[in-house]
Short mmCIF file of C-alpha atoms in Angstrom, two decimals:
data_model
loop_
_atom_site.label_atom_id
_atom_site.label_comp_id
_atom_site.label_asym_id
_atom_site.label_seq_id
_atom_site.Cartn_x
_atom_site.Cartn_y
_atom_site.Cartn_z
CA MET P 1 0.00 0.00 0.00
CA PHE P 2 2.79 2.37 1.00
CA LYS P 3 4.66 1.62 -2.23
CA LYS P 4 1.50 2.31 -4.25
CA LEU P 5 1.09 5.68 -2.47
CA ILE P 6 4.71 6.64 -3.22
CA ALA P 7 4.23 5.68 -6.86
CA THR P 8 1.04 7.73 -7.08
CA VAL P 9 2.68 10.81 -5.52
CA ALA P 10 5.64 10.45 -7.88
CA LEU P 11 3.31 10.18 -10.86
CA VAL P 12 1.32 13.26 -9.81
CA GLY P 13 4.56 15.17 -9.24
CA PHE P 14 5.80 14.23 -12.70
CA ALA P 15 2.48 15.29 -14.27
CA VAL P 16 2.53 18.66 -12.51
CA GLY P 17 6.14 19.21 -13.55
CA ALA P 18 5.36 18.23 -17.13
CA ALA P 19 2.34 20.56 -17.15
CA GLY P 20 4.50 23.40 -15.85
CA THR P 21 7.06 22.78 -18.59
CA ALA P 22 4.35 22.64 -21.22
CA SER P 23 2.89 25.91 -19.94
CA ALA P 24 6.28 27.62 -20.03
CA GLU P 25 6.85 26.42 -23.58
CA LYS P 26 3.38 27.25 -24.86
CA ALA P 27 3.57 28.71 -28.35
CA TYR P 28 1.89 32.08 -28.85
CA LYS P 29 0.59 33.09 -32.25
CA LEU P 30 -0.21 36.81 -32.17
CA LYS P 31 -1.64 39.27 -34.67
CA LEU P 32 -0.25 42.77 -35.13
CA GLY P 33 -2.20 45.28 -37.21
CA HIS P 34 -1.30 48.71 -38.56
CA THR P 35 -2.80 51.31 -40.90
CA GLY P 36 0.11 51.65 -43.36
CA ALA P 37 0.08 50.26 -46.87
CA PRO P 38 2.01 47.02 -47.51
CA ASN P 39 4.92 49.10 -48.89
CA HIS P 40 4.91 51.55 -45.97
CA HIS P 41 7.75 51.57 -43.43
CA TYR P 42 5.24 50.40 -40.79
CA GLN P 43 5.23 47.03 -42.52
CA ASP P 44 9.03 46.94 -42.57
CA ILE P 45 9.49 47.74 -38.88
CA CYS P 46 6.67 45.39 -37.81
CA THR P 47 8.21 42.56 -39.83
CA MET P 48 11.63 43.22 -38.25
CA PHE P 49 10.03 43.24 -34.80
CA ALA P 50 8.19 39.95 -35.43
CA LYS P 51 11.36 38.24 -36.67
CA GLN P 52 13.45 39.41 -33.72
CA VAL P 53 10.83 38.27 -31.20
CA LYS P 54 10.55 34.88 -32.89
CA ASP P 55 14.34 34.48 -32.80
CA LEU P 56 14.67 35.53 -29.16
CA THR P 57 11.86 33.21 -28.05
CA LYS P 58 13.12 30.35 -30.27
CA GLY P 59 9.77 30.26 -32.04
CA GLY P 60 7.75 30.50 -28.84
CA VAL P 61 6.13 33.75 -29.97
CA GLU P 62 5.13 34.16 -33.61
CA ILE P 63 3.65 37.47 -34.74
CA ALA P 64 1.71 37.77 -37.99
CA VAL P 65 1.63 41.32 -39.39
CA PHE P 66 -1.50 42.74 -41.05
CA PRO P 67 -1.14 46.06 -42.94
CA ALA P 68 -3.73 48.50 -44.33
CA ASP P 69 -6.27 48.25 -41.48
CA GLN P 70 -6.98 44.61 -42.29
CA LEU P 71 -7.78 43.95 -38.63
CA GLY P 72 -9.93 47.08 -38.34
CA LYS P 73 -9.52 50.84 -38.45
CA GLN P 74 -7.26 52.40 -35.83
CA VAL P 75 -9.89 53.33 -33.24
CA GLU P 76 -11.48 49.87 -33.52
CA SER P 77 -8.09 48.16 -33.24
CA VAL P 78 -7.09 50.20 -30.19
CA GLU P 79 -10.42 49.45 -28.52
CA GLY P 80 -9.98 45.78 -29.37
CA THR P 81 -6.47 45.74 -27.92
CA MET P 82 -7.70 47.28 -24.69
CA MET P 83 -10.57 44.78 -24.48
CA GLY P 84 -8.50 41.76 -25.49
CA THR P 85 -10.14 40.95 -28.83
CA HIS P 86 -6.95 42.18 -30.55
CA ASP P 87 -3.41 41.24 -29.51
CA MET P 88 -1.49 44.35 -30.52
CA VAL P 89 -1.66 47.34 -32.84
CA LEU P 90 0.78 49.96 -34.09
CA THR P 91 -1.25 53.13 -33.77
CA SER P 92 -0.70 56.86 -33.19
CA ASP P 93 -0.46 59.03 -30.11
CA THR P 94 -3.38 61.12 -31.32
CA VAL P 95 -5.66 58.06 -31.44
CA LEU P 96 -4.63 57.17 -27.88
CA SER P 97 -5.52 60.71 -26.79
CA ASN P 98 -9.18 59.65 -27.04
CA TRP P 99 -8.57 57.64 -23.84
CA VAL P 100 -5.51 59.39 -22.41
CA PRO P 101 -5.94 63.11 -23.19
CA ASP P 102 -2.35 63.90 -22.14
CA MET P 103 -1.12 61.95 -25.19
CA GLY P 104 -2.25 65.04 -27.09
CA ILE P 105 0.71 66.90 -25.59
CA LEU P 106 2.92 65.07 -28.09
CA ASN P 107 0.88 66.61 -30.92
CA LEU P 108 1.17 70.23 -29.82
CA PRO P 109 2.28 72.18 -32.91
CA PHE P 110 6.02 72.72 -33.19
CA ILE P 111 6.73 71.29 -29.71
CA PHE P 112 9.25 69.07 -31.53
CA SER P 113 11.45 70.52 -34.24
CA SER P 114 12.71 67.13 -35.37
CA MET P 115 12.30 63.38 -34.96
CA ASP P 116 15.41 63.40 -32.76
CA ASP P 117 13.64 65.79 -30.36
CA ALA P 118 10.71 63.40 -30.14
CA ARG P 119 13.04 60.45 -29.62
CA THR P 120 14.72 62.25 -26.70
CA ILE P 121 11.37 62.73 -24.96
CA LEU P 122 9.78 59.37 -25.73
CA ASP P 123 12.80 57.34 -24.63
CA GLY P 124 13.02 59.20 -21.32
CA PRO P 125 10.91 59.62 -18.16
CA ILE P 126 8.23 61.68 -19.92
CA GLY P 127 7.60 58.89 -22.43
CA ALA P 128 7.42 56.39 -19.56
CA LYS P 129 4.97 58.61 -17.67
CA LEU P 130 2.66 58.92 -20.67
CA ALA P 131 2.89 55.20 -21.43
CA ALA P 132 1.88 54.32 -17.87
CA LYS P 133 -1.39 56.19 -18.32
CA MET P 134 -2.57 53.55 -20.83
CA GLU P 135 -2.38 50.62 -18.43
CA SER P 136 -5.62 51.43 -16.60
CA HIS P 137 -7.35 51.04 -19.98
CA GLY P 138 -6.14 47.45 -20.41
CA ALA P 139 -3.26 48.07 -22.82
CA VAL P 140 0.48 48.55 -22.49
CA VAL P 141 2.62 50.87 -24.64
CA ILE P 142 5.47 48.47 -25.29
CA GLY P 143 7.37 50.71 -27.72
CA TRP P 144 7.41 54.25 -29.08
CA TRP P 145 7.94 54.02 -32.81
CA ASP P 146 7.86 56.78 -35.43
CA ASN P 147 5.87 58.33 -38.24
CA GLY P 148 7.92 61.46 -38.84
CA MET P 149 7.03 65.13 -39.17
CA ARG P 150 3.78 66.12 -40.86
CA HIS P 151 3.40 68.42 -43.86
CA ILE P 152 0.41 69.95 -45.64
CA THR P 153 -0.84 68.94 -49.08
CA ASN P 154 -3.79 70.43 -50.96
CA SER P 155 -5.33 70.81 -54.38
CA LYS P 156 -5.79 74.61 -54.37
CA ARG P 157 -2.54 76.54 -53.95
CA PRO P 158 0.90 76.53 -52.31
CA ILE P 159 0.77 77.16 -48.55
CA VAL P 160 3.52 79.67 -47.87
CA ALA P 161 2.02 81.57 -44.93
CA PRO P 162 -0.87 80.83 -42.53
CA ALA P 163 -3.11 83.20 -44.53
CA ASP P 164 -2.91 80.76 -47.47
CA LEU P 165 -4.90 78.22 -45.43
CA LYS P 166 -7.96 80.44 -45.19
CA GLY P 167 -10.95 78.72 -46.77
CA ILE P 168 -9.12 75.41 -47.29
CA LYS P 169 -10.77 72.31 -45.83
CA ILE P 170 -8.06 70.13 -44.29
CA ARG P 171 -8.57 66.55 -43.18
CA VAL P 172 -7.15 65.91 -39.71
CA PRO P 173 -6.98 62.70 -37.66
CA GLU P 174 -8.84 62.08 -34.40
CA GLY P 175 -7.50 64.39 -31.72
CA GLU P 176 -8.62 67.76 -30.43
CA VAL P 177 -5.12 69.24 -30.68
CA PHE P 178 -5.14 68.71 -34.46
CA VAL P 179 -8.54 70.37 -34.82
CA GLU P 180 -7.58 73.40 -32.74
CA THR P 181 -4.21 73.75 -34.47
CA PHE P 182 -5.77 74.07 -37.91
CA LYS P 183 -8.47 76.37 -36.64
CA ALA P 184 -5.72 78.62 -35.29
CA LEU P 185 -4.00 78.51 -38.69
CA GLY P 186 -7.21 79.62 -40.41
CA ALA P 187 -8.13 76.36 -42.15
CA GLY P 188 -11.34 74.34 -41.88
CA PRO P 189 -10.31 71.11 -40.10
CA THR P 190 -12.42 68.00 -40.76
CA VAL P 191 -11.93 64.70 -38.93
CA ILE P 192 -11.93 61.77 -41.38
CA SER P 193 -10.54 58.29 -40.80
CA PHE P 194 -7.30 57.53 -42.60
CA GLY P 195 -8.85 54.65 -44.55
CA GLU P 196 -11.39 57.04 -46.08
CA LEU P 197 -8.97 59.86 -46.79
CA TYR P 198 -8.08 59.15 -50.43
CA SER P 199 -11.73 59.07 -51.50
CA ALA P 200 -12.46 62.23 -49.50
CA LEU P 201 -9.68 64.03 -51.39
CA GLN P 202 -10.81 62.57 -54.70
CA LEU P 203 -14.44 63.62 -54.17
CA GLY P 204 -13.53 67.07 -52.88
CA THR P 205 -15.01 66.45 -49.43
CA VAL P 206 -11.78 68.07 -48.24
CA ASP P 207 -9.22 70.11 -50.17
CA GLY P 208 -6.15 68.82 -48.42
CA GLN P 209 -4.57 66.79 -45.68
CA GLU P 210 -1.37 66.66 -43.63
CA ASN P 211 0.91 63.66 -43.27
CA PRO P 212 4.56 62.62 -43.56
CA PRO P 213 5.95 61.93 -47.07
CA ALA P 214 5.66 58.14 -46.66
CA HIS P 215 1.87 58.37 -46.58
CA ILE P 216 1.79 60.86 -49.46
CA LEU P 217 3.59 58.26 -51.57
CA THR P 218 2.19 54.93 -50.39
CA GLN P 219 -1.41 56.19 -50.33
CA LYS P 220 -0.94 57.84 -53.75
CA PHE P 221 -2.19 61.21 -52.54
CA TYR P 222 -0.16 62.75 -55.37
CA GLU P 223 -2.93 61.54 -57.70
CA VAL P 224 -5.48 63.84 -56.04
CA GLN P 225 -3.25 66.61 -54.61
CA LYS P 226 -1.12 69.14 -56.44
CA PHE P 227 0.79 71.06 -53.75
CA VAL P 228 2.84 69.99 -50.73
CA SER P 229 4.18 72.52 -48.24
CA ARG P 230 6.91 71.33 -45.90
CA THR P 231 5.65 72.81 -42.65
CA GLY P 232 6.80 70.12 -40.18
CA HIS P 233 4.05 71.44 -37.91
CA ILE P 234 3.39 68.30 -35.85
CA HIS P 235 5.30 65.14 -35.09
CA LEU P 236 3.25 61.95 -34.84
CA SER P 237 4.70 59.12 -32.81
CA SER P 238 3.55 55.55 -33.38
CA PRO P 239 3.05 53.74 -30.08
CA LEU P 240 2.98 49.96 -30.30
CA ILE P 241 0.38 48.76 -27.80
CA MET P 242 -0.42 45.27 -26.56
CA ASN P 243 -3.24 43.84 -24.48
CA LYS P 244 -2.08 44.01 -20.86
CA LYS P 245 -3.68 40.77 -19.71
CA LEU P 246 -2.11 38.89 -22.63
CA LEU P 247 1.35 40.31 -21.94
CA ASP P 248 1.14 39.76 -18.18
CA GLY P 249 0.06 36.14 -18.70
CA MET P 250 3.08 35.20 -20.79
CA PRO P 251 6.16 33.41 -19.41
CA LYS P 252 8.70 35.92 -18.12
CA GLU P 253 11.25 35.18 -20.86
CA TYR P 254 8.68 35.78 -23.60
CA ARG P 255 7.46 38.97 -21.96
CA GLU P 256 10.99 40.30 -21.61
CA ALA P 257 11.82 39.43 -25.23
CA ILE P 258 8.78 41.36 -26.49
CA LEU P 259 9.42 44.42 -24.30
CA LYS P 260 13.16 44.52 -25.07
CA THR P 261 12.62 44.24 -28.81
CA ALA P 262 9.79 46.77 -28.90
CA ARG P 263 11.95 49.35 -27.10
CA GLU P 264 14.98 48.69 -29.28
CA MET P 265 12.95 49.12 -32.46
CA GLY P 266 12.10 52.74 -31.56
CA PRO P 267 15.44 54.32 -32.54
CA VAL P 268 15.74 51.85 -35.43
CA HIS P 269 12.41 53.03 -36.79
CA THR P 270 13.29 56.72 -36.41
CA LYS P 271 16.49 56.21 -38.43
CA MET P 272 14.56 54.18 -41.01
CA VAL P 273 12.02 56.98 -41.45
CA ASP P 274 14.71 59.65 -41.64
CA ASP P 275 16.72 57.74 -44.25
CA LEU P 276 13.63 56.99 -46.34
CA GLU P 277 12.39 60.57 -46.42
CA LYS P 278 15.35 61.82 -48.43
CA LYS P 279 14.32 59.53 -51.31
CA GLN P 280 10.61 60.03 -50.78
CA TRP P 281 10.75 63.78 -51.38
CA GLU P 282 12.50 63.13 -54.69
CA GLU P 283 9.82 60.61 -55.66
CA ILE P 284 7.03 63.02 -54.71
CA ALA P 285 8.56 65.71 -56.93
CA ALA P 286 8.90 63.18 -59.75
CA LYS P 287 5.17 62.43 -59.42
CA GLY P 288 4.46 66.06 -60.32
CA MET P 289 3.66 67.60 -56.95
CA LYS P 290 4.81 71.17 -56.39
CA ILE P 291 6.94 71.29 -53.22
CA ASN P 292 7.66 74.43 -51.23
CA ASP P 293 9.33 75.11 -47.89
CA VAL P 294 7.96 77.66 -45.44
CA ASP P 295 9.23 80.16 -42.91
CA LYS P 296 7.97 78.45 -39.76
CA LYS P 297 7.96 81.53 -37.52
CA PRO P 298 4.57 82.91 -38.69
CA PHE P 299 3.04 79.45 -38.26
CA GLN P 300 4.53 79.10 -34.77
CA GLN P 301 3.16 82.51 -33.85
CA ALA P 302 -0.29 81.67 -35.16
CA VAL P 303 -0.62 78.54 -33.01
CA LEU P 304 0.37 80.12 -29.67
CA PRO P 305 -3.30 80.22 -28.58
CA VAL P 306 -3.35 76.41 -28.89
CA TYR P 307 -0.78 76.19 -26.09
CA GLU P 308 -2.80 78.55 -23.90
CA LYS P 309 -5.94 76.48 -24.47
CA PHE P 310 -4.36 73.12 -23.72
CA LYS P 311 -2.12 74.11 -20.81
CA SER P 312 -5.24 74.17 -18.66
CA LYS P 313 -6.82 71.07 -20.24
CA LEU P 314 -3.72 68.86 -20.28
CA ASP P 315 -0.87 68.31 -17.83
CA GLY P 316 0.94 71.65 -17.97
CA LYS P 317 3.91 70.26 -16.06
CA ILE P 318 4.57 67.67 -18.77
CA ILE P 319 4.47 70.43 -21.39
CA ASP P 320 6.93 72.52 -19.36
CA ASP P 321 9.17 69.50 -18.80
CA ILE P 322 9.33 68.77 -22.53
CA VAL P 323 10.25 72.36 -23.34
CA ALA P 324 12.87 72.44 -20.56
CA THR P 325 14.39 69.09 -21.59
CA LEU P 326 14.77 70.12 -25.21
CA LYS P 327 16.38 73.44 -24.24
CA LYS P 328 19.25 71.67 -22.45
#
């Protein structure tokens, strides 16, 4: 009897140990969506991220990448990621501002003069502070990636000074800061989802839009827009978010591999975007668009009321900290 009991205990112990091993080695097959076209740099950086995670986890975590809103438009995908119906999505800070208003601080006009400025802030304590605000909504910002500086295109005339925007209907993404910025510049801002933007430009629902050169090219906006003015008015970061419950439930080594890789891809993505843009402007010119640069000072002066408005609505200390950090 005693021998039978020992054998039973040993068998149970082996089963528990085997179950624990199986759990630790469970394979995860995740889906990562983004809004960029298949030839956009979002697809490139997401593919690099997926490969690195697979290598680090020895195939334990496989990530399939879905471009062009195949898993749903950005707001839907973010909501799904928070709820757990989506695994992860590469989105934008302005979309996240629907749930975390302080994300809108990153979109304040001319707060960043370059992608390097944005990188300095996002990779430091301010980026960590903003990222932490997402966790109560069920998602984790696992990496701050990039989408570059935004510039204005339209079908009417070159935008050289803020006065040139008067009477022009400009599509803007979700985010109150974008709306107020273009009101301050004298334009008529209209919120339209990115997936519907080309047809809105084609049909004349709006006269123009503002985006980095990668979107101008990959979305073929040059087919329905004649002028592009390099204003660099707003930087748009691309936070990679993941469902918190999913991440927390993974084995430690998988979780660490995902977080490490997502962080490391931030500077890689910024360099990728910067390198690509030099070629992209040449391609845009070759497509027939008229490109002009602007004196930014009148634009910066025109948007000062936006700062006054949002200093009371958003965390004024974060705004001051960003300005102070970039002055050093």
